């Protein structure tokens, strides 16, 4: 049974993943200009147009959040609390010293001061699905970084579980606005929503295009598209587990994609058989089949070759299923989040291991980091030079400044050495 | 003498600094499309059009670099070598562990793997001026990060000192291409220039707009505009030194700007007098006067107030001239690079203290970091869960996945727990 599972080339994978955002450029631009000119009024009318909701207020009230607890089981509330605790714990470990200073030579002290951003925004997708886990991932990372004002936008008719997650995460302000208009509101500001310095979180192509177009106003995490998994495995791997991870990825979205890179033809075939078996009773089979239509496997000449191929793919999620997984890990250069060994399904990182699930897709892991506290902090460099220190670097500075034609630069050093 | 030195408000400063890039959008788009469609051919013809140079090759050859040494004094070569060593030393300190793993609880090990980018590009401005120091700042940071392929583009008729700096910095490939076409070539690639993953370095409004427009293809450091200095000082400060730093900033560019924030009216006036005196014989007086026309001082009610005002300004360069500079530093949240005390002119960081001079301007220090090794590395998250570890988080994952409607996610955990 290989109807869902075919050989792929790395080239075709790369060509397929980086979809163009330009199709929606004009529509997104119209929305951005509407929000820029009409502010809140545009948000109300765009929400009526796209989400078919007549809002009475943009903000989600604390009463609505309190009331949501009545619609969520105590077990689920507890699960969110446990997930939040693990995410907090892991993100705490990512923090570096807020200030370090080191005397490099007598009188020349250099260092770095790290500070959180003042105000950030997280976009949480909505629509038919609920993503309380994404509320935790985006906002807990910002809270641990020390950002004082955390704003969330999510489309209206917010699921009670998402509302409870907003509360557990300790979000400061939440608005029931979705799509490109939410991104425009957070970047440009309206009467009700003050602008943020950075916007993070996943979204559809409209949301991503709006994030890209508004980067002059608010920085972003990274461009992110449909979810994907790369699995690097040898003959020692368990096909049943790999198939389960493939289907978990495939159920996200018809545009999700999965690729197995292995030196074992036998394994590739067995995974195909397992997929065919497991998909039979899957509730989201239709979505899975669409995603599997552009998924498949690559047969590598060796596991070294497999590692090289996987670095070219730079998958959002990378699962390592090899005899010596840590040695495979050492060769990996590009991946958003890495899952090692048979008992670490990607679902662990999606929900509760503590790592973040907001990750660069489509090869962007070659240049972007998985979301973490560093996305919500920035580094100022610091220097403190004494009269003695200035003496040791003064000549070099004066020579280079003069050579660059900047006499006043040289003078600013010279008059201090008089 | 206050003709060059007037009271300012923080609001007017903020309004003035964030110039719009949109004026050049259409021209830059035309250039980008030309490079996308015509590749090398476009680079040759655009260089002829904008730089009035008929190039015989895009690449700068190692022969040209070797020959440049004949036109640079041994003292200047030595100054570049010393600056390079200090920049390398400071940037080495910024590196964090390439892999850390920590067992958070039995069977759940999490961590972060940090890897360099594969290939980056630095833009070095040219034209009338030479910026060998910028070659060092951009490329040494990348080299220390471990980037294997470092590319530089700079406008043709490259100054010999810049050529020598390319050699000292150990740049892998250099091209004599400037402007938006250089950015387009590095982001999109041409027959000769393979695309890079990230583009850093300062440039005029065309270069900056091209960097912003091509972020889908190559990440960038940050948007950067004309240089600026903020000085926070109390009555203890030396007006002569402050005036010298103001003029050093002002000589860069007619659009450069300087602001002193102080609780001392006397100091503000004395700085004005000193500026008037020092500017008299300055070689770049005309440029300085234009920059000073939109520069000046803000009188704060207290030094605490001054710190708040300075955080709103978020200057590219911040000079701290107060009795207790480290206590002032502790209140600073937003600045690109910070210069502490009377003997640390900004020129130290421009050339030779070891810190970077590629910095966010126009308030972008509120969300962006000074250029450092972290700009050339990215972080993958790592997790390794055992059968036992999966048991402790399995229920939470299955509950949340089921609540989000993702049955295959829950199944990927369930079948491993059977």
mmCIF file of N, CA, C and O in Angstrom, chain B residues 218-299:
data_model
loop_
_atom_site.group_PDB
_atom_site.id
_atom_site.type_symbol
_atom_site.label_atom_id
_atom_site.label_comp_id
_atom_site.label_asym_id
_atom_site.label_seq_id
_atom_site.Cartn_x
_atom_site.Cartn_y
_atom_site.Cartn_z
ATOM 1 N N UNK B 218 15.933 36.664 2.622
ATOM 2 C CA UNK B 218 17.081 36.692 3.521
ATOM 3 C C UNK B 218 16.704 37.532 4.732
ATOM 4 O O UNK B 218 16.156 38.628 4.597
ATOM 5 N N UNK B 219 16.982 37.003 5.899
ATOM 6 C CA UNK B 219 16.750 37.762 7.124
ATOM 7 C C UNK B 219 17.727 38.943 7.155
ATOM 8 O O UNK B 219 18.714 38.962 6.415
ATOM 9 N N UNK B 220 17.440 39.931 7.990
ATOM 10 C CA UNK B 220 18.355 41.082 8.093
ATOM 11 C C UNK B 220 18.687 41.339 9.557
ATOM 12 O O UNK B 220 18.093 40.733 10.454
ATOM 13 N N UNK B 221 19.664 42.218 9.792
ATOM 14 C CA UNK B 221 19.989 42.587 11.170
ATOM 15 C C UNK B 221 18.883 43.445 11.763
ATOM 16 O O UNK B 221 18.220 43.059 12.717
ATOM 17 N N UNK B 222 18.648 44.618 11.188
ATOM 18 C CA UNK B 222 17.583 45.517 11.622
ATOM 19 C C UNK B 222 17.544 46.686 10.651
ATOM 20 O O UNK B 222 18.512 46.931 9.928
ATOM 21 N N UNK B 223 16.418 47.411 10.621
ATOM 22 C CA UNK B 223 16.418 48.616 9.802
ATOM 23 C C UNK B 223 17.305 49.642 10.488
ATOM 24 O O UNK B 223 17.236 49.810 11.711
ATOM 25 N N UNK B 224 18.187 50.314 9.750
ATOM 26 C CA UNK B 224 19.067 51.313 10.362
ATOM 27 C C UNK B 224 19.078 52.565 9.502
ATOM 28 O O UNK B 224 19.143 52.486 8.278
ATOM 29 N N UNK B 225 18.969 53.690 10.148
ATOM 30 C CA UNK B 225 18.989 54.964 9.437
ATOM 31 C C UNK B 225 20.196 55.781 9.853
ATOM 32 O O UNK B 225 21.180 55.232 10.341
ATOM 33 N N UNK B 226 20.120 57.114 9.663
ATOM 34 C CA UNK B 226 21.253 57.976 10.016
ATOM 35 C C UNK B 226 21.639 57.842 11.489
ATOM 36 O O UNK B 226 20.787 57.598 12.346
ATOM 37 N N UNK B 227 22.916 58.037 11.759
ATOM 38 C CA UNK B 227 23.483 57.843 13.081
ATOM 39 C C UNK B 227 22.972 58.885 14.083
ATOM 40 O O UNK B 227 22.531 59.962 13.710
ATOM 41 N N UNK B 228 23.017 58.525 15.360
ATOM 42 C CA UNK B 228 22.522 59.452 16.393
ATOM 43 C C UNK B 228 23.172 59.156 17.732
ATOM 44 O O UNK B 228 23.645 58.045 17.985
ATOM 45 N N UNK B 229 23.211 60.181 18.597
ATOM 46 C CA UNK B 229 23.717 60.004 19.948
ATOM 47 C C UNK B 229 22.753 60.626 20.945
ATOM 48 O O UNK B 229 22.177 61.691 20.695
ATOM 49 N N UNK B 230 22.527 59.923 22.041
ATOM 50 C CA UNK B 230 21.827 60.484 23.190
ATOM 51 C C UNK B 230 22.834 60.576 24.326
ATOM 52 O O UNK B 230 23.591 59.626 24.543
ATOM 53 N N UNK B 231 22.863 61.709 25.015
ATOM 54 C CA UNK B 231 23.783 61.862 26.145
ATOM 55 C C UNK B 231 22.951 62.138 27.378
ATOM 56 O O UNK B 231 22.133 63.054 27.386
ATOM 57 N N UNK B 232 23.116 61.321 28.396
ATOM 58 C CA UNK B 232 22.438 61.592 29.655
ATOM 59 C C UNK B 232 23.516 62.070 30.625
ATOM 60 O O UNK B 232 24.507 61.379 30.847
ATOM 61 N N UNK B 233 23.336 63.294 31.161
ATOM 62 C CA UNK B 233 24.414 63.903 31.950
ATOM 63 C C UNK B 233 23.836 64.750 33.066
ATOM 64 O O UNK B 233 22.723 65.279 32.950
ATOM 65 N N UNK B 234 24.584 64.840 34.149
ATOM 66 C CA UNK B 234 24.209 65.762 35.221
ATOM 67 C C UNK B 234 25.268 66.863 35.329
ATOM 68 O O UNK B 234 26.180 66.956 34.494
ATOM 69 N N UNK B 235 25.160 67.693 36.367
ATOM 70 C CA UNK B 235 26.032 68.861 36.487
ATOM 71 C C UNK B 235 27.504 68.489 36.616
ATOM 72 O O UNK B 235 28.390 69.324 36.388
ATOM 73 N N UNK B 236 27.781 67.204 36.938
ATOM 74 C CA UNK B 236 29.178 66.790 37.103
ATOM 75 C C UNK B 236 29.906 66.597 35.774
ATOM 76 O O UNK B 236 31.117 66.401 35.745
ATOM 77 N N UNK B 237 29.164 66.622 34.666
ATOM 78 C CA UNK B 237 29.767 66.262 33.371
ATOM 79 C C UNK B 237 30.663 67.371 32.820
ATOM 80 O O UNK B 237 30.520 68.536 33.178
ATOM 81 N N UNK B 238 31.555 66.984 31.938
ATOM 82 C CA UNK B 238 32.511 67.907 31.313
ATOM 83 C C UNK B 238 31.949 68.380 29.964
ATOM 84 O O UNK B 238 31.896 67.587 28.999
ATOM 85 N N UNK B 239 31.503 69.625 29.855
ATOM 86 C CA UNK B 239 30.861 70.117 28.616
ATOM 87 C C UNK B 239 31.752 69.973 27.383
ATOM 88 O O UNK B 239 31.249 69.712 26.285
ATOM 89 N N UNK B 240 33.063 70.125 27.558
ATOM 90 C CA UNK B 240 33.985 70.032 26.421
ATOM 91 C C UNK B 240 33.918 68.648 25.771
ATOM 92 O O UNK B 240 33.924 68.523 24.549
ATOM 93 N N UNK B 241 33.888 67.617 26.621
ATOM 94 C CA UNK B 241 33.835 66.247 26.097
ATOM 95 C C UNK B 241 32.491 65.981 25.409
ATOM 96 O O UNK B 241 32.442 65.369 24.342
ATOM 97 N N UNK B 242 31.425 66.453 26.054
ATOM 98 C CA UNK B 242 30.104 66.227 25.447
ATOM 99 C C UNK B 242 30.029 66.913 24.084
ATOM 100 O O UNK B 242 29.566 66.320 23.100
ATOM 101 N N UNK B 243 30.516 68.153 24.017
ATOM 102 C CA UNK B 243 30.488 68.878 22.738
ATOM 103 C C UNK B 243 31.277 68.117 21.669
ATOM 104 O O UNK B 243 30.849 68.007 20.512
ATOM 105 N N UNK B 244 32.417 67.566 22.063
ATOM 106 C CA UNK B 244 33.241 66.822 21.093
ATOM 107 C C UNK B 244 32.492 65.595 20.580
ATOM 108 O O UNK B 244 32.556 65.262 19.389
ATOM 109 N N UNK B 245 31.765 64.904 21.480
ATOM 110 C CA UNK B 245 31.011 63.711 21.056
ATOM 111 C C UNK B 245 29.831 64.097 20.158
ATOM 112 O O UNK B 245 29.492 63.381 19.211
ATOM 113 N N UNK B 246 29.212 65.237 20.483
ATOM 114 C CA UNK B 246 28.107 65.733 19.652
ATOM 115 C C UNK B 246 28.621 66.022 18.236
ATOM 116 O O UNK B 246 28.023 65.591 17.238
ATOM 117 N N UNK B 247 29.759 66.701 18.138
ATOM 118 C CA UNK B 247 30.277 67.042 16.814
ATOM 119 C C UNK B 247 30.756 65.797 16.057
ATOM 120 O O UNK B 247 30.611 65.723 14.836
ATOM 121 N N UNK B 248 31.295 64.834 16.779
ATOM 122 C CA UNK B 248 31.702 63.582 16.117
ATOM 123 C C UNK B 248 30.485 62.904 15.501
ATOM 124 O O UNK B 248 30.551 62.366 14.386
ATOM 125 N N UNK B 249 29.365 62.944 16.211
ATOM 126 C CA UNK B 249 28.144 62.351 15.646
ATOM 127 C C UNK B 249 27.671 63.170 14.460
ATOM 128 O O UNK B 249 27.287 62.625 13.425
ATOM 129 N N UNK B 250 27.685 64.500 14.639
ATOM 130 C CA UNK B 250 27.124 65.403 13.623
ATOM 131 C C UNK B 250 27.906 65.367 12.319
ATOM 132 O O UNK B 250 27.359 65.664 11.259
ATOM 133 N N UNK B 251 29.196 65.009 12.368
ATOM 134 C CA UNK B 251 29.975 65.048 11.118
ATOM 135 C C UNK B 251 29.641 63.883 10.178
ATOM 136 O O UNK B 251 30.029 63.883 9.023
ATOM 137 N N UNK B 252 28.900 62.877 10.689
ATOM 138 C CA UNK B 252 28.590 61.699 9.860
ATOM 139 C C UNK B 252 27.756 62.045 8.640
ATOM 140 O O UNK B 252 27.991 61.545 7.545
ATOM 141 N N UNK B 253 26.721 62.889 8.844
ATOM 142 C CA UNK B 253 25.632 62.921 7.874
ATOM 143 C C UNK B 253 24.752 64.134 8.215
ATOM 144 O O UNK B 253 24.513 64.393 9.399
ATOM 145 N N UNK B 254 24.254 64.856 7.232
ATOM 146 C CA UNK B 254 23.335 65.967 7.550
ATOM 147 C C UNK B 254 22.101 65.483 8.320
ATOM 148 O O UNK B 254 21.468 66.260 9.028
ATOM 149 N N UNK B 255 21.754 64.197 8.197
ATOM 150 C CA UNK B 255 20.594 63.658 8.914
ATOM 151 C C UNK B 255 20.936 63.053 10.264
ATOM 152 O O UNK B 255 20.059 62.543 10.963
ATOM 153 N N UNK B 256 22.224 63.063 10.641
ATOM 154 C CA UNK B 256 22.591 62.597 11.977
ATOM 155 C C UNK B 256 21.949 63.526 12.997
ATOM 156 O O UNK B 256 21.552 64.652 12.662
ATOM 157 N N UNK B 257 21.811 63.056 14.241
ATOM 158 C CA UNK B 257 21.187 63.911 15.252
ATOM 159 C C UNK B 257 21.737 63.598 16.633
ATOM 160 O O UNK B 257 22.182 62.479 16.894
ATOM 161 N N UNK B 258 21.699 64.604 17.505
ATOM 162 C CA UNK B 258 22.280 64.495 18.843
ATOM 163 C C UNK B 258 21.304 65.087 19.844
ATOM 164 O O UNK B 258 20.721 66.138 19.591
ATOM 165 N N UNK B 259 21.139 64.412 20.965
ATOM 166 C CA UNK B 259 20.281 64.976 22.002
ATOM 167 C C UNK B 259 20.926 64.777 23.372
ATOM 168 O O UNK B 259 21.384 63.681 23.699
ATOM 169 N N UNK B 260 20.986 65.873 24.134
ATOM 170 C CA UNK B 260 21.472 65.822 25.510
ATOM 171 C C UNK B 260 20.260 65.874 26.429
ATOM 172 O O UNK B 260 19.417 66.763 26.289
ATOM 173 N N UNK B 261 20.144 64.929 27.336
ATOM 174 C CA UNK B 261 19.077 64.982 28.339
ATOM 175 C C UNK B 261 19.746 65.184 29.695
ATOM 176 O O UNK B 261 20.595 64.380 30.102
ATOM 177 N N UNK B 262 19.387 66.261 30.368
ATOM 178 C CA UNK B 262 20.073 66.620 31.614
ATOM 179 C C UNK B 262 19.119 67.346 32.552
ATOM 180 O O UNK B 262 18.118 67.913 32.102
ATOM 181 N N UNK B 263 19.448 67.313 33.833
ATOM 182 C CA UNK B 263 18.674 68.122 34.788
ATOM 183 C C UNK B 263 19.353 69.477 35.028
ATOM 184 O O UNK B 263 18.908 70.254 35.857
ATOM 185 N N UNK B 264 20.442 69.729 34.299
ATOM 186 C CA UNK B 264 21.216 70.956 34.535
ATOM 187 C C UNK B 264 21.132 71.916 33.346
ATOM 188 O O UNK B 264 21.716 71.661 32.281
ATOM 189 N N UNK B 265 20.409 73.025 33.546
ATOM 190 C CA UNK B 265 20.318 74.023 32.475
ATOM 191 C C UNK B 265 21.697 74.607 32.182
ATOM 192 O O UNK B 265 22.011 74.942 31.043
ATOM 193 N N UNK B 266 22.489 74.715 33.247
ATOM 194 C CA UNK B 266 23.829 75.278 33.100
ATOM 195 C C UNK B 266 24.663 74.403 32.151
ATOM 196 O O UNK B 266 25.319 74.906 31.238
ATOM 197 N N UNK B 267 24.604 73.096 32.383
ATOM 198 C CA UNK B 267 25.374 72.183 31.520
ATOM 199 C C UNK B 267 24.931 72.320 30.066
ATOM 200 O O UNK B 267 25.762 72.414 29.159
ATOM 201 N N UNK B 268 23.610 72.345 29.841
ATOM 202 C CA UNK B 268 23.091 72.439 28.469
ATOM 203 C C UNK B 268 23.643 73.687 27.783
ATOM 204 O O UNK B 268 24.059 73.635 26.617
ATOM 205 N N UNK B 269 23.664 74.791 28.517
ATOM 206 C CA UNK B 269 24.162 76.038 27.927
ATOM 207 C C UNK B 269 25.663 75.955 27.664
ATOM 208 O O UNK B 269 26.149 76.380 26.608
ATOM 209 N N UNK B 270 26.385 75.378 28.619
ATOM 210 C CA UNK B 270 27.844 75.271 28.438
ATOM 211 C C UNK B 270 28.196 74.376 27.251
ATOM 212 O O UNK B 270 29.154 74.649 26.517
ATOM 213 N N UNK B 271 27.437 73.312 27.075
ATOM 214 C CA UNK B 271 27.674 72.438 25.920
ATOM 215 C C UNK B 271 27.448 73.228 24.632
ATOM 216 O O UNK B 271 28.222 73.129 23.672
ATOM 217 N N UNK B 272 26.402 74.056 24.624
ATOM 218 C CA UNK B 272 26.134 74.901 23.459
ATOM 219 C C UNK B 272 27.317 75.807 23.144
ATOM 220 O O UNK B 272 27.743 75.924 21.980
ATOM 221 N N UNK B 273 27.870 76.433 24.190
ATOM 222 C CA UNK B 273 29.035 77.313 23.991
ATOM 223 C C UNK B 273 30.225 76.526 23.439
ATOM 224 O O UNK B 273 30.915 76.986 22.531
ATOM 225 N N UNK B 274 30.438 75.362 24.007
ATOM 226 C CA UNK B 274 31.568 74.533 23.574
ATOM 227 C C UNK B 274 31.405 74.093 22.118
ATOM 228 O O UNK B 274 32.374 74.057 21.359
ATOM 229 N N UNK B 275 30.186 73.754 21.755
ATOM 230 C CA UNK B 275 29.937 73.348 20.358
ATOM 231 C C UNK B 275 30.305 74.494 19.425
ATOM 232 O O UNK B 275 31.005 74.313 18.417
ATOM 233 N N UNK B 276 29.835 75.688 19.781
ATOM 234 C CA UNK B 276 30.106 76.859 18.942
ATOM 235 C C UNK B 276 31.614 77.067 18.779
ATOM 236 O O UNK B 276 32.100 77.405 17.693
ATOM 237 N N UNK B 277 32.344 76.827 19.859
ATOM 238 C CA UNK B 277 33.795 77.023 19.803
ATOM 239 C C UNK B 277 34.471 75.941 18.959
ATOM 240 O O UNK B 277 35.293 76.218 18.099
ATOM 241 N N UNK B 278 34.100 74.675 19.236
ATOM 242 C CA UNK B 278 34.792 73.558 18.572
ATOM 243 C C UNK B 278 34.444 73.450 17.088
ATOM 244 O O UNK B 278 35.237 72.937 16.293
ATOM 245 N N UNK B 279 33.258 73.892 16.727
ATOM 246 C CA UNK B 279 32.842 73.726 15.322
ATOM 247 C C UNK B 279 33.601 74.690 14.400
ATOM 248 O O UNK B 279 33.717 74.444 13.194
ATOM 249 N N UNK B 280 34.123 75.761 15.007
ATOM 250 C CA UNK B 280 34.726 76.832 14.211
ATOM 251 C C UNK B 280 35.751 76.326 13.191
ATOM 252 O O UNK B 280 35.724 76.708 12.023
ATOM 253 N N UNK B 281 36.601 75.414 13.629
ATOM 254 C CA UNK B 281 37.654 74.941 12.726
ATOM 255 C C UNK B 281 37.430 73.520 12.212
ATOM 256 O O UNK B 281 38.350 72.904 11.688
ATOM 257 N N UNK B 282 36.233 72.995 12.378
ATOM 258 C CA UNK B 282 35.985 71.600 11.997
ATOM 259 C C UNK B 282 35.937 71.451 10.483
ATOM 260 O O UNK B 282 35.275 72.236 9.796
ATOM 261 N N UNK B 283 36.652 70.466 9.922
ATOM 262 C CA UNK B 283 36.679 70.288 8.468
ATOM 263 C C UNK B 283 35.287 69.994 7.881
ATOM 264 O O UNK B 283 35.007 70.419 6.772
ATOM 265 N N UNK B 284 34.446 69.292 8.609
ATOM 266 C CA UNK B 284 33.136 68.945 8.047
ATOM 267 C C UNK B 284 32.035 69.845 8.618
ATOM 268 O O UNK B 284 30.897 69.392 8.840
ATOM 269 N N UNK B 285 32.361 71.113 8.832
ATOM 270 C CA UNK B 285 31.445 72.047 9.482
ATOM 271 C C UNK B 285 30.081 72.126 8.812
ATOM 272 O O UNK B 285 29.043 72.201 9.473
ATOM 273 N N UNK B 286 30.063 72.079 7.481
ATOM 274 C CA UNK B 286 28.789 72.249 6.782
ATOM 275 C C UNK B 286 27.813 71.102 7.100
ATOM 276 O O UNK B 286 26.628 71.325 7.359
ATOM 277 N N UNK B 287 28.362 69.884 7.065
ATOM 278 C CA UNK B 287 27.532 68.724 7.417
ATOM 279 C C UNK B 287 27.066 68.836 8.870
ATOM 280 O O UNK B 287 25.893 68.616 9.189
ATOM 281 N N UNK B 288 27.989 69.206 9.754
ATOM 282 C CA UNK B 288 27.668 69.324 11.175
ATOM 283 C C UNK B 288 26.521 70.286 11.430
ATOM 284 O O UNK B 288 25.613 70.018 12.206
ATOM 285 N N UNK B 289 26.572 71.442 10.750
ATOM 286 C CA UNK B 289 25.536 72.464 10.995
ATOM 287 C C UNK B 289 24.158 71.949 10.597
ATOM 288 O O UNK B 289 23.171 72.196 11.270
ATOM 289 N N UNK B 290 24.123 71.189 9.504
ATOM 290 C CA UNK B 290 22.833 70.615 9.085
ATOM 291 C C UNK B 290 22.322 69.626 10.130
ATOM 292 O O UNK B 290 21.138 69.594 10.461
ATOM 293 N N UNK B 291 23.233 68.805 10.645
ATOM 294 C CA UNK B 291 22.827 67.827 11.662
ATOM 295 C C UNK B 291 22.407 68.530 12.956
ATOM 296 O O UNK B 291 21.436 68.126 13.616
ATOM 297 N N UNK B 292 23.112 69.589 13.303
ATOM 298 C CA UNK B 292 22.803 70.289 14.553
ATOM 299 C C UNK B 292 21.469 71.042 14.474
ATOM 300 O O UNK B 292 20.853 71.326 15.494
ATOM 301 N N UNK B 293 21.045 71.352 13.236
ATOM 302 C CA UNK B 293 19.778 72.074 13.084
ATOM 303 C C UNK B 293 18.608 71.288 13.684
ATOM 304 O O UNK B 293 17.607 71.865 14.101
ATOM 305 N N UNK B 294 18.720 69.964 13.738
ATOM 306 C CA UNK B 294 17.642 69.189 14.391
ATOM 307 C C UNK B 294 18.161 68.469 15.632
ATOM 308 O O UNK B 294 17.637 67.441 16.033
ATOM 309 N N UNK B 295 19.223 69.001 16.229
ATOM 310 C CA UNK B 295 19.757 68.438 17.471
ATOM 311 C C UNK B 295 19.520 69.429 18.604
ATOM 312 O O UNK B 295 19.102 70.556 18.369
ATOM 313 N N UNK B 296 19.792 69.002 19.832
ATOM 314 C CA UNK B 296 19.611 69.930 20.953
ATOM 315 C C UNK B 296 19.512 69.212 22.275
ATOM 316 O O UNK B 296 20.013 68.093 22.415
ATOM 317 N N UNK B 297 18.851 69.850 23.231
ATOM 318 C CA UNK B 297 18.830 69.295 24.581
ATOM 319 C C UNK B 297 17.408 69.271 25.147
ATOM 320 O O UNK B 297 16.522 69.997 24.696
ATOM 321 N N UNK B 298 17.221 68.406 26.115
ATOM 322 C CA UNK B 298 15.952 68.296 26.840
ATOM 323 C C UNK B 298 16.284 68.490 28.316
ATOM 324 O O UNK B 298 17.174 67.813 28.840
ATOM 325 N N UNK B 299 15.612 69.436 28.975
ATOM 326 C CA UNK B 299 15.844 69.631 30.411
ATOM 327 C C UNK B 299 14.850 68.762 31.184
ATOM 328 O O UNK B 299 13.630 68.895 31.028
#
